[in-house]
mmCIF file of C-alpha atoms in Angstrom:
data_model
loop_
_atom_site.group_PDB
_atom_site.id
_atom_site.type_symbol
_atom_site.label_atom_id
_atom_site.label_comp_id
_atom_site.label_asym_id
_atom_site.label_seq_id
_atom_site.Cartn_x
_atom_site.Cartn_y
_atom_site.Cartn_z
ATOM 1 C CA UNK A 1 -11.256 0.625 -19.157
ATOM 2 C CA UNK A 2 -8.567 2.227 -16.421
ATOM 3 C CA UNK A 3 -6.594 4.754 -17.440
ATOM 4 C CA UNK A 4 -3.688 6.890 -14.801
ATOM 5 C CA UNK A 5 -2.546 9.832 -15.683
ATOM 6 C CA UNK A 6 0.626 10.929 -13.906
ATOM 7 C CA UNK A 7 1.660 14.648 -13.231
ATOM 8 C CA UNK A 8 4.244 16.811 -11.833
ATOM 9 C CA UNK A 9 7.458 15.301 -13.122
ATOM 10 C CA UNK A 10 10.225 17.472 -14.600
ATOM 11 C CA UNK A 11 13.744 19.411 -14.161
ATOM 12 C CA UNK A 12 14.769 20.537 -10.703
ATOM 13 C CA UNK A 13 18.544 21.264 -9.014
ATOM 14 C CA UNK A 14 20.032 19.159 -5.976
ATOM 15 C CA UNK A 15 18.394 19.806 -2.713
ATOM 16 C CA UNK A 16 15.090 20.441 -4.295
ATOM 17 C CA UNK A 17 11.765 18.950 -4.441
ATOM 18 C CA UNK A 18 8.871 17.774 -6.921
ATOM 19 C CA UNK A 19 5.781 16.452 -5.983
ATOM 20 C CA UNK A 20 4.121 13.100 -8.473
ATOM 21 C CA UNK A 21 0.614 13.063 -9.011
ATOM 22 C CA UNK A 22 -1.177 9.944 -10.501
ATOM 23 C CA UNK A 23 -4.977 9.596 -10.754
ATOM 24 C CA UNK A 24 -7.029 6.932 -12.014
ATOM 25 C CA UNK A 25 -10.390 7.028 -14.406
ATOM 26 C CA UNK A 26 -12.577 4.748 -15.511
ATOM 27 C CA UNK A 27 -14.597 1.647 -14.436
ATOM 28 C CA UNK A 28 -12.773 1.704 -10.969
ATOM 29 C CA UNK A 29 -14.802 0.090 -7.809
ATOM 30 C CA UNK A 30 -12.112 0.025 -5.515
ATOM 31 C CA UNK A 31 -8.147 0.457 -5.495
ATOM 32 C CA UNK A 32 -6.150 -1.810 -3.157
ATOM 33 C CA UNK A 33 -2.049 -0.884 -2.936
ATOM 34 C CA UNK A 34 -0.901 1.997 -5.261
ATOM 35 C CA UNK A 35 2.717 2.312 -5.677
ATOM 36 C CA UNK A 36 5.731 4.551 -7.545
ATOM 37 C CA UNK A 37 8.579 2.450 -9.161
ATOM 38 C CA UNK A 38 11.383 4.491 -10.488
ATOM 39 C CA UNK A 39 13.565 3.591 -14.408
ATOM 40 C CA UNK A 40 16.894 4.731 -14.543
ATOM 41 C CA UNK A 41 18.731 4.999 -18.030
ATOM 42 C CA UNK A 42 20.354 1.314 -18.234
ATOM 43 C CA UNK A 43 18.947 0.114 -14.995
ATOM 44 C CA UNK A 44 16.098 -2.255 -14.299
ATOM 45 C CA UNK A 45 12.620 -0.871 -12.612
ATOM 46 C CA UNK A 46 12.905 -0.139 -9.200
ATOM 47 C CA UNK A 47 10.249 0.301 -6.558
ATOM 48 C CA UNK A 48 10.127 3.733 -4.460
ATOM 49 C CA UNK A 49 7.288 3.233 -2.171
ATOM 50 C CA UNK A 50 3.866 1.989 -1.987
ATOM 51 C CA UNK A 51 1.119 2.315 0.090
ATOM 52 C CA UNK A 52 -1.977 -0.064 0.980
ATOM 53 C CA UNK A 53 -5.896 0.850 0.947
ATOM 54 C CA UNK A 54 -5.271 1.172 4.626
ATOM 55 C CA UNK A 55 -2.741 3.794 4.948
ATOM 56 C CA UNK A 56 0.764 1.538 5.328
ATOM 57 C CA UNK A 57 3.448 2.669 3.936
ATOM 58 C CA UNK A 58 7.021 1.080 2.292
ATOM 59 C CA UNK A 59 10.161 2.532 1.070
ATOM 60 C CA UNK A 60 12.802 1.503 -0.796
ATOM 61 C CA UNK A 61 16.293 2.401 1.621
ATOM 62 C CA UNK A 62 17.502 5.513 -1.208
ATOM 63 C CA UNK A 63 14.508 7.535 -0.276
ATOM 64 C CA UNK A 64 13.816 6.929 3.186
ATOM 65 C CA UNK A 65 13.279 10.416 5.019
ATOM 66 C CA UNK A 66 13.092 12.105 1.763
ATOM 67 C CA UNK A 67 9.963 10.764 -0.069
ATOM 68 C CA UNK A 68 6.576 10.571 1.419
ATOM 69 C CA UNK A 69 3.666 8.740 -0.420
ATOM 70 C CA UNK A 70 -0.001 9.698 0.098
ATOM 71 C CA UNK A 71 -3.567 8.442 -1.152
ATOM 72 C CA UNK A 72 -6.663 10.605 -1.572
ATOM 73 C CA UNK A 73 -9.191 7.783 -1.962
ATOM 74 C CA UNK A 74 -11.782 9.717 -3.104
ATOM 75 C CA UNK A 75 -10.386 11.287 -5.934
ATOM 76 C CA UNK A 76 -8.446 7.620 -6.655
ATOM 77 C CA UNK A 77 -5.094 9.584 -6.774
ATOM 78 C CA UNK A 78 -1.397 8.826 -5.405
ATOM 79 C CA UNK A 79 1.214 11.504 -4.698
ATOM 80 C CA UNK A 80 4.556 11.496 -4.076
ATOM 81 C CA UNK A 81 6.406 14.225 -2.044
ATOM 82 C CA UNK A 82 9.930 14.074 -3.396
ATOM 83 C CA UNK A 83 12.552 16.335 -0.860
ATOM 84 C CA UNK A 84 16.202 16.778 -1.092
ATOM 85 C CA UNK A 85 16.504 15.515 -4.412
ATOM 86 C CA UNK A 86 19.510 14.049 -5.420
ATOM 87 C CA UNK A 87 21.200 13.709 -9.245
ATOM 88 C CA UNK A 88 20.704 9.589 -8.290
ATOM 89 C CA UNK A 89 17.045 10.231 -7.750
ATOM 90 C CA UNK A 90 17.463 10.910 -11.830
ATOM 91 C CA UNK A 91 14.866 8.494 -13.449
ATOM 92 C CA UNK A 92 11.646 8.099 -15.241
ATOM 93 C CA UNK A 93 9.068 7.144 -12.604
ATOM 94 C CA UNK A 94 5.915 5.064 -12.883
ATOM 95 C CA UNK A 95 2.637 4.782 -10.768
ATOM 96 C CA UNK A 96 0.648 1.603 -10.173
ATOM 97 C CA UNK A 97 -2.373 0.815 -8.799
ATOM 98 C CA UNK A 98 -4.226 -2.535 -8.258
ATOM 99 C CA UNK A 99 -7.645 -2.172 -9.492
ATOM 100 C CA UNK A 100 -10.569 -3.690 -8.453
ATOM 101 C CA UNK A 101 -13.152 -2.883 -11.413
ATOM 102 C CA UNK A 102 -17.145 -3.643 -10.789
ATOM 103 C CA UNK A 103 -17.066 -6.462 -12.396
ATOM 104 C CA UNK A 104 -15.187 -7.400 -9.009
ATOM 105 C CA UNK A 105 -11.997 -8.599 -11.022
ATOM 106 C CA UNK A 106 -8.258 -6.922 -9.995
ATOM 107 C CA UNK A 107 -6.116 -5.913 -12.181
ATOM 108 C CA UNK A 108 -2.274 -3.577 -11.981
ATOM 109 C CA UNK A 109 -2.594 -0.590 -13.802
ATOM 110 C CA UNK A 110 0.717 1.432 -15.054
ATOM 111 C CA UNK A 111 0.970 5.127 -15.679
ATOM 112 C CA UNK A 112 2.594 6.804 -19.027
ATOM 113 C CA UNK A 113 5.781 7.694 -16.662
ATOM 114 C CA UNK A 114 6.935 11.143 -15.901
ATOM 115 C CA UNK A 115 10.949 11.917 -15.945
ATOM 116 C CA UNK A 116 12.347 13.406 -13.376
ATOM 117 C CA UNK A 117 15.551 15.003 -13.857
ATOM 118 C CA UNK A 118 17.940 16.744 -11.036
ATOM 119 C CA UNK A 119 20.963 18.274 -11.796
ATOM 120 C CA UNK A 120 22.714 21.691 -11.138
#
């Protein structure tokens, strides 16, 4: 079993900044792309960013220049720097990972969510 467990979500004003955390447990041998992906009240799932085993990055056009993503492979976690927030950045957001698990199969992993509210 995989389990992610995201962090660091939560209410902040225009301008500011919040940083995700999302770290993986369990039978994990190896984690190719992680990503964030971002719900909005009414709208459909959204991707943010990702970033391979390898250090590449993507972003989705909204958060260019604001949002950096980051891996720390050996503690199988994903951040998310989130600057300048904006009240459109409003949204619940989601980490994934593709697992490989010793048994050498992959699977994507979702975390709980974590909201992420701006507004003055």
């Amino acid at each position: 079993q995989v389990q992610l467990v995201e962090s660091g979500g939560g209410l902040v004003q225009p301008g500011g900044s919040l940083r995700l955390s999302c770290a993986a447990s369990g039978s994990i041998f190896s984690i190719n792309a992680m990503g964030w992906y971002r719900q909005a009240p009414g709208k459909q799932r959204e991707l943010v960013a990702t970033i391979t085993s390898g250090g590449s990055t993507n972003y989705a056009d909204s958060v260019k220049g604001r949002f950096t993503i980051s891996r720390d492979n050996a503690r199988n976690t994903v951040y998310l720097q989130m600057n300048s927030l904006k009240p459109g950045d409003t949204a619940v957001y989601y980490c994934q990972m593709q697992i490989v698990t010793f048994s050498r199969r992959r699977y994507d992993y979702w975390g709980q969510g974590t909201q992420v509210t701006v507004s003055s």
